[in-house]
Amino acid sequence: MTLQLARRLKAVKPSATLSLNAKARALSAKGADVLSFAAGEPDFDTPEHIKDAAKAALDAGFTKYTATGGIPELKSAIVEKFKRENRLAFAPEQVIVSVGGKHALFNCFQALLSPGDEVVIFAPYWVSYPDMVRLADGEPVIIETSAADRWTPDPKELRRALSSRTRAVIFNSPSNPTGSVMPRKALEGLAEVLRHHDCLLISDDIYERLRYVNEPFVNVANLGPDLAARTLVVNGLSKAYSMTGWRLGYAAGPKELIAGMQTVQDQSTSNAASIVQKAAIAALSGPDEPVQKMVKAFHARRDRMVKGLNAIPGVSCLEPDGAFYCFPDVGQLIGKRYQGQPITGSVQLSEILIDDFLLAAVPGEPFGAEGFLRLSFATSDEKIDKGLGRLSDFVSKLQ
Ligand code: PMP
Ligand code: GLU
């Protein structure tokens, strides 16, 4: 048989972040001394009180299917979280619990898009946004931003990108991969444009808690009830509570969209794991100290990595205000020769680093930013120093 895969798969690629992580892990398993800056996850353990809640749920036999969109107690904890931390009011029927923030976004596009519908995405973007849109038969429309503008989008370009086919615009602050936090003023400029265009706003707030600035967190829904009414806020436990493997995310927004997402989920995954939902209540309603402790550690590591990167000739890095990624400009290294061959781009640069220097750093190209690398500082000081030593060693060998 000649196996024919679906046409829609031709337009999408496997996730660049996940595949580099898998490669680094496979090399480590073979005994190689790999240093990975590729991981999109905190290196801390999940806080004890959250693990205890999962164990208690398991012991109590809470091991059956639940309502597809989440158990009522968890929905209440999410509603409370939005009220307490984001000054946003949602009813329980405006909330859905999914198998990660990624799943919530995927379900949103499945529920929202028809062939040819457009979704506006600011570059650099998280690798999965364009492909999730394509998997739902939509078309990503990319707006470039630059390091010189601290990755802030230009409202005029947003106005130009919007069309009668635009169904949604995605915001992601703090951003993966740049770590930039959108200042309130910049968000207001973009919001003014969006007030004249009727489409969904998606605010991916997954890195909300990981910020190294003192200003209060703000998203597009905070800029007025008119915008809040058409925003889908996506969040999850992965980053703030160091729970990437537990797979729990949630979204809140327009009732009809949430109902559509629930139908997609009904016919695909059903509910997020029952015991993880109980753990999620403990995460969202429990003590905040573990999060604060982790943020403090990331802050110091960020300073260390930024300083180390900027000390390497040909590498320059803005200070990220959030998330746990440095996104240095390595454009000056591209075109130089390594072992007699010119380096053609960030993908090749990343391959040389892992193959010859056992250093995993994600190339900028799949994030829509050629000439950059993404390095996670969710790792120890020792590994940061050692990894930057390897990067420096590589740079010293270029001609
Ligand atoms: N959004 C962004 C920008 C991310 O980096 C991630 C990380 N995977 C997610 C959403 C989804 O995370 P998760 O599915 O683990 O909740
Ligand atoms: N979001 C993380 C990253 O960008 C996790 C991997 C993924 O889901 O892409 O590395």
Coordinates of C-alpha atoms and ligand atoms in Angstrom, one line a residue:
M1 CA 0.0 0.0 0.0
T2 CA 1.2 3.5 -0.7
L3 CA 0.2 5.3 2.4
Q4 CA -1.1 8.8 1.7
L5 CA -1.1 11.2 4.5
A6 CA -3.6 14.1 4.8
R7 CA -2.9 17.1 2.5
R8 CA -3.0 19.5 5.5
L9 CA 0.1 17.8 6.9
K10 CA 2.2 18.9 4.0
A11 CA 2.0 22.5 5.1
V12 CA 3.2 21.9 8.6
K13 CA 6.5 20.8 10.2
P14 CA 7.3 19.0 13.5
S15 CA 7.9 21.4 16.4
A16 CA 11.5 22.7 16.2
T17 CA 11.7 23.1 19.9
L18 CA 10.5 19.6 20.7
S19 CA 12.8 18.0 18.1
L20 CA 15.9 19.7 19.3
N21 CA 15.0 18.7 22.9
A22 CA 14.6 15.2 21.7
K23 CA 18.0 15.2 20.0
A24 CA 19.7 16.6 23.1
R25 CA 18.0 14.0 25.3
A26 CA 19.0 11.1 22.9
L27 CA 22.6 12.3 23.0
S28 CA 22.6 12.5 26.8
A29 CA 21.1 9.0 27.0
K30 CA 24.0 7.7 25.0
G31 CA 26.4 9.2 27.6
A32 CA 27.3 12.5 25.8
D33 CA 27.9 15.5 28.0
V34 CA 25.3 17.6 26.3
L35 CA 24.5 21.1 27.7
S36 CA 20.9 22.0 26.8
F37 CA 19.7 25.6 26.5
A38 CA 16.8 24.2 24.4
A39 CA 14.2 23.3 27.0
G40 CA 11.1 25.4 27.2
E41 CA 10.5 24.3 30.8
P42 CA 11.6 25.3 34.3
D43 CA 14.2 23.0 35.8
F44 CA 12.5 23.2 39.3
D45 CA 10.5 20.4 40.7
T46 CA 6.7 20.8 41.0
P47 CA 6.0 22.3 44.4
E48 CA 5.2 19.7 47.2
H49 CA 1.7 20.9 48.0
I50 CA 0.7 20.4 44.4
K51 CA 2.1 16.9 44.3
D52 CA 0.3 16.1 47.5
A53 CA -3.0 17.1 46.1
A54 CA -2.5 14.7 43.1
K55 CA -1.5 11.9 45.5
A56 CA -4.6 12.5 47.6
A57 CA -6.8 12.5 44.5
L58 CA -5.3 9.2 43.4
D59 CA -5.7 7.7 46.9
A60 CA -9.3 8.8 47.0
G61 CA -10.0 7.0 43.7
F62 CA -10.6 10.2 41.7
T63 CA -9.6 8.4 38.6
K64 CA -12.7 8.5 36.3
Y65 CA -13.8 10.6 33.4
T66 CA -14.8 14.1 34.4
A67 CA -16.8 16.8 32.6
T68 CA -15.0 17.5 29.3
G69 CA -14.3 21.1 30.1
G70 CA -13.1 20.5 33.7
I71 CA -14.5 19.9 37.1
P72 CA -16.6 22.7 38.6
E73 CA -14.2 23.3 41.6
L74 CA -11.3 23.8 39.2
K75 CA -13.4 26.2 37.0
S76 CA -14.2 28.2 40.2
A77 CA -10.5 28.3 41.1
I78 CA -9.7 29.6 37.6
V79 CA -12.5 32.2 37.8
E80 CA -11.1 33.3 41.1
K81 CA -7.5 33.5 39.7
F82 CA -8.7 35.8 36.9
K83 CA -10.5 38.0 39.3
R84 CA -7.7 38.2 41.9
E85 CA -4.6 38.4 39.6
N86 CA -6.0 39.9 36.3
R87 CA -9.0 41.9 37.3
L88 CA -11.1 40.0 34.8
A89 CA -14.6 38.7 35.4
F90 CA -15.6 35.4 33.8
A91 CA -18.5 33.1 34.4
P92 CA -17.7 29.3 34.7
E93 CA -19.3 28.7 31.3
Q94 CA -16.7 31.0 29.8
V95 CA -13.9 28.7 31.0
I96 CA -12.4 25.5 29.6
V97 CA -9.7 23.2 31.0
S98 CA -7.5 21.5 28.4
V99 CA -4.5 19.2 28.2
G100 CA -2.0 22.2 28.2
G101 CA -2.2 25.7 26.9
K102 CA -1.1 24.3 23.6
H103 CA -4.2 22.2 23.4
A104 CA -6.5 25.1 24.3
L105 CA -5.0 27.1 21.5
F106 CA -5.3 24.2 19.1
N107 CA -9.0 23.8 20.0
C108 CA -9.6 27.5 19.6
F109 CA -8.3 27.4 16.0
Q110 CA -10.3 24.3 15.2
A111 CA -13.4 25.9 16.6
L112 CA -12.8 29.3 15.0
L113 CA -11.3 28.9 11.5
S114 CA -12.7 28.0 8.1
P115 CA -10.5 27.5 5.0
G116 CA -8.8 30.8 4.1
D117 CA -9.5 32.6 7.4
E118 CA -6.5 34.6 8.6
V119 CA -4.8 34.9 11.9
V120 CA -2.4 37.7 12.6
I121 CA 0.8 36.7 14.4
F122 CA 3.7 39.0 15.4
A123 CA 7.2 37.6 14.6
P124 CA 9.2 36.4 16.4
Y125 CA 6.5 34.0 17.4
W126 CA 6.2 30.7 19.2
V127 CA 6.9 28.0 16.6
S128 CA 3.5 26.3 17.1
Y129 CA 1.3 29.3 16.3
P130 CA 1.5 29.3 12.4
D131 CA 1.3 25.5 12.2
M132 CA -1.6 25.2 14.5
V133 CA -3.4 27.8 12.3
R134 CA -2.5 25.8 9.2
L135 CA -3.7 22.6 10.8
A136 CA -7.1 24.3 11.1
D137 CA -7.0 25.3 7.4
G138 CA -6.3 28.9 8.3
E139 CA -3.6 31.2 7.0
P140 CA -1.1 32.9 9.3
V141 CA -0.4 36.5 8.5
I142 CA 3.0 37.5 9.9
I143 CA 3.9 41.0 11.1
E144 CA 7.7 41.5 11.6
T145 CA 9.1 43.3 14.6
S146 CA 12.7 44.1 15.4
A147 CA 15.2 44.0 18.2
A148 CA 15.9 47.7 17.6
D149 CA 12.3 48.4 18.6
R150 CA 12.5 45.9 21.5
W151 CA 10.2 43.7 19.5
T152 CA 7.2 46.1 19.8
P153 CA 4.9 45.9 16.8
D154 CA 4.0 49.0 14.8
P155 CA 0.3 49.8 14.9
K156 CA 0.4 51.0 11.3
E157 CA 1.6 47.5 10.2
L158 CA -1.1 45.9 12.2
R159 CA -3.7 48.1 10.4
R160 CA -2.2 47.1 7.0
A161 CA -2.3 43.4 7.9
L162 CA -5.9 43.3 9.0
S163 CA -8.4 42.2 6.3
S164 CA -12.0 41.0 6.0
R165 CA -10.6 37.5 6.4
T166 CA -8.9 38.2 9.8
R167 CA -10.5 36.1 12.4
A168 CA -7.9 36.6 15.2
V169 CA -4.8 38.4 16.4
I170 CA -2.4 36.6 18.8
F171 CA -0.6 38.4 21.7
N172 CA 2.1 36.7 23.7
S173 CA 3.7 38.7 26.4
P174 CA 6.0 37.8 28.0
S175 CA 7.1 36.4 24.7
N176 CA 8.5 33.1 23.6
P177 CA 11.1 33.4 22.1
T178 CA 12.2 37.0 22.8
G179 CA 11.3 37.3 26.5
S180 CA 10.0 40.8 25.7
V181 CA 7.1 42.2 27.8
M182 CA 4.7 44.4 25.9
P183 CA 4.6 47.8 27.6
R184 CA 1.1 49.1 28.3
K185 CA 1.5 52.1 26.0
A186 CA 2.4 49.8 23.1
L187 CA -0.5 47.5 23.8
E188 CA -2.8 50.5 23.9
G189 CA -1.6 51.6 20.4
L190 CA -2.4 48.2 19.0
A191 CA -5.7 48.1 20.8
E192 CA -6.8 51.4 19.2
V193 CA -6.3 49.8 15.8
L194 CA -8.2 46.7 16.8
R195 CA -11.2 48.7 18.1
H196 CA -11.9 49.3 14.4
H197 CA -11.7 45.7 13.4
D198 CA -14.1 43.1 14.7
C199 CA -12.1 39.9 15.3
L200 CA -11.1 37.7 18.2
L201 CA -8.1 38.7 20.3
I202 CA -6.0 35.8 21.8
S203 CA -3.8 36.6 24.7
D204 CA -1.4 33.8 25.4
D205 CA -0.4 34.6 29.0
I206 CA 1.5 31.4 29.7
Y207 CA 4.6 33.3 30.9
E208 CA 2.6 35.8 33.0
R209 CA 4.2 34.9 36.3
L210 CA 7.7 34.9 35.0
R211 CA 8.6 38.6 34.8
Y212 CA 11.6 40.6 36.0
V213 CA 10.0 44.1 35.9
N214 CA 8.0 45.8 38.5
E215 CA 5.1 47.0 36.4
P216 CA 1.8 45.2 36.9
F217 CA 0.9 42.5 34.3
V218 CA -1.4 43.8 31.6
N219 CA -3.0 42.1 28.7
V220 CA -5.3 43.3 25.9
A221 CA -8.5 42.3 27.9
N222 CA -7.4 44.8 30.6
L223 CA -7.7 47.7 28.3
G224 CA -11.5 48.0 28.3
P225 CA -14.7 45.9 28.5
D226 CA -15.1 46.2 24.7
L227 CA -11.9 44.4 24.2
A228 CA -12.3 42.0 27.1
A229 CA -15.6 40.8 25.6
R230 CA -13.8 39.5 22.5
T231 CA -10.5 38.2 24.1
L232 CA -9.7 34.6 24.7
V233 CA -7.1 34.4 27.5
V234 CA -5.0 31.3 27.4
N235 CA -2.9 30.2 30.4
G236 CA -1.7 27.0 32.1
L237 CA 0.3 25.5 34.9
S238 CA 3.4 24.4 32.9
K239 CA 5.6 27.5 33.4
A240 CA 4.5 29.1 36.6
Y241 CA 4.3 25.9 38.7
S242 CA 6.9 23.9 36.9
M243 CA 4.3 21.4 35.6
T244 CA 5.1 20.9 31.9
G245 CA 4.7 17.1 32.0
W246 CA 1.3 17.2 33.9
R247 CA -0.3 18.8 30.8
L248 CA -2.9 21.2 32.1
G249 CA -3.9 24.5 30.5
Y250 CA -7.0 26.6 30.5
A251 CA -8.7 29.3 28.5
A252 CA -11.5 31.9 29.2
G253 CA -13.4 34.0 26.7
P254 CA -16.6 34.4 24.7
K255 CA -19.2 31.8 25.7
E256 CA -19.9 30.6 22.1
L257 CA -16.2 30.1 21.4
I258 CA -15.7 28.1 24.6
A259 CA -18.7 26.0 23.7
G260 CA -17.1 25.3 20.2
M261 CA -13.8 24.4 21.8
Q262 CA -15.6 22.1 24.2
T263 CA -17.2 20.3 21.2
V264 CA -13.8 19.9 19.6
Q265 CA -12.5 18.5 22.9
D266 CA -15.6 16.3 23.4
Q267 CA -14.8 14.6 20.1
S268 CA -11.1 14.3 20.6
T269 CA -9.3 14.2 24.0
S270 CA -12.3 14.6 26.4
N271 CA -11.2 15.9 29.9
A272 CA -7.7 16.7 31.1
A273 CA -6.5 14.0 33.6
S274 CA -8.8 13.8 36.6
I275 CA -6.0 13.8 39.3
V276 CA -4.2 16.6 37.5
Q277 CA -7.3 18.8 37.8
K278 CA -7.2 18.3 41.5
A279 CA -3.6 19.2 41.6
A280 CA -4.4 22.3 39.5
I281 CA -6.8 23.5 42.2
A282 CA -3.9 23.3 44.8
A283 CA -1.6 25.2 42.4
L284 CA -4.0 28.0 41.7
S285 CA -5.3 28.4 45.2
G286 CA -2.3 27.4 47.3
P287 CA 0.8 29.3 48.6
D288 CA 2.6 31.5 46.1
E289 CA 6.1 31.3 47.6
P290 CA 7.4 28.5 45.4
V291 CA 6.6 30.6 42.3
Q292 CA 8.3 33.7 43.8
K293 CA 11.4 31.6 44.7
M294 CA 11.7 30.3 41.2
V295 CA 11.2 33.8 39.6
K296 CA 14.0 35.1 41.9
A297 CA 16.3 32.4 40.7
F298 CA 15.5 33.0 37.0
H299 CA 16.1 36.7 37.5
A300 CA 19.7 36.1 38.6
R301 CA 20.3 33.5 35.9
R302 CA 18.9 35.9 33.3
D303 CA 21.5 38.5 34.4
R304 CA 24.2 36.0 34.2
M305 CA 23.4 34.7 30.8
V306 CA 22.8 38.2 29.2
K307 CA 26.2 39.3 30.6
G308 CA 27.9 36.2 29.4
L309 CA 26.4 36.4 25.9
N310 CA 27.3 40.1 25.4
A311 CA 30.9 39.3 26.3
I312 CA 31.2 37.0 23.2
P313 CA 32.4 38.8 20.1
G314 CA 29.7 38.9 17.4
V315 CA 26.8 38.1 19.8
S316 CA 24.5 40.7 21.2
C317 CA 21.6 40.2 23.5
L318 CA 18.8 42.4 24.8
E319 CA 17.8 41.9 28.4
P320 CA 14.5 39.9 28.3
D321 CA 12.0 41.2 30.8
G322 CA 10.1 37.9 31.1
A323 CA 9.9 34.2 30.3
F324 CA 13.2 32.3 30.6
Y325 CA 14.7 32.8 27.2
C326 CA 17.6 34.9 25.9
F327 CA 17.3 35.6 22.2
P328 CA 20.7 36.9 21.1
D329 CA 21.4 38.3 17.7
V330 CA 24.0 36.1 16.1
G331 CA 23.6 37.7 12.6
Q332 CA 27.3 38.6 12.6
L333 CA 28.3 35.0 12.8
I334 CA 26.3 34.0 9.8
G335 CA 28.4 34.1 6.6
K336 CA 31.6 33.4 8.5
R337 CA 33.5 30.1 7.8
Y338 CA 33.6 27.1 10.1
Q339 CA 36.0 24.4 9.0
G340 CA 36.3 26.1 5.7
Q341 CA 32.5 26.2 5.0
P342 CA 30.4 29.4 5.2
I343 CA 27.6 29.3 7.8
T344 CA 24.3 29.7 5.9
G345 CA 21.9 30.5 8.7
S346 CA 20.7 29.9 12.3
V347 CA 19.5 26.3 11.6
Q348 CA 23.0 25.3 10.4
L349 CA 24.5 27.2 13.3
S350 CA 22.4 25.3 15.8
E351 CA 23.4 22.0 14.1
I352 CA 27.1 22.7 14.4
L353 CA 26.6 23.7 18.1
I354 CA 24.9 20.4 19.0
D355 CA 27.0 18.1 16.8
D356 CA 30.5 19.5 17.4
F357 CA 30.1 21.4 20.7
L358 CA 27.4 19.4 22.4
L359 CA 25.4 22.6 23.0
A360 CA 21.7 22.7 22.3
A361 CA 20.4 26.1 21.3
V362 CA 17.2 26.6 19.2
P363 CA 17.7 28.4 15.9
G364 CA 15.7 31.6 15.4
E365 CA 14.5 30.7 11.9
P366 CA 11.5 28.5 13.0
F367 CA 10.4 31.4 15.3
G368 CA 10.3 33.7 12.2
A369 CA 13.6 35.4 13.2
E370 CA 16.6 34.4 11.1
G371 CA 20.0 35.5 12.6
F372 CA 19.0 34.7 16.2
L373 CA 19.3 31.8 18.6
R374 CA 17.0 31.0 21.6
L375 CA 18.8 30.0 24.7
S376 CA 16.8 29.0 27.8
F377 CA 18.3 30.1 31.2
A378 CA 16.0 27.7 33.1
T379 CA 19.2 25.8 34.0
S380 CA 21.9 26.0 36.7
D381 CA 24.6 28.7 36.9
E382 CA 27.2 26.1 36.3
K383 CA 25.6 24.9 33.1
I384 CA 25.1 28.5 31.9
D385 CA 28.8 29.2 32.4
K386 CA 29.9 26.0 30.8
G387 CA 27.5 26.3 27.9
L388 CA 28.5 29.9 27.2
G389 CA 32.1 28.7 27.3
R390 CA 31.3 26.2 24.5
L391 CA 29.6 29.0 22.5
S392 CA 32.6 31.2 22.9
D393 CA 34.9 28.3 21.9
F394 CA 32.9 27.9 18.7
V395 CA 33.0 31.6 17.9
S396 CA 36.8 31.7 18.3
K397 CA 37.1 29.0 15.6
L398 CA 35.2 31.0 13.0
Q399 CA 37.0 32.8 10.2
Ligands
PMP1 N1 2.4 29.3 24.6 C1 3.7 29.5 24.5 C2 4.2 30.8 24.0 C3 4.6 28.5 25.0 O1 5.9 28.7 24.9 C4 4.1 27.3 25.4 C5 5.1 26.3 25.8 N2 4.9 25.0 25.4 C6 2.7 27.1 25.5 C7 1.8 28.1 25.0 C8 2.0 25.9 25.9 O2 2.4 25.3 27.0 P1 1.6 24.0 27.6 O3 0.9 23.3 26.5 O4 2.7 23.2 28.3 O5 0.6 24.6 28.6
GLU2 N1 6.9 26.0 24.7 C1 8.1 25.3 24.9 C2 9.2 25.7 24.0 O1 9.0 26.6 23.2 C3 7.9 23.8 25.0 C4 8.0 23.0 23.8 C5 6.9 23.2 22.9 O2 5.8 22.8 23.2 O3 7.1 23.8 21.8 O4 10.3 25.2 24.0

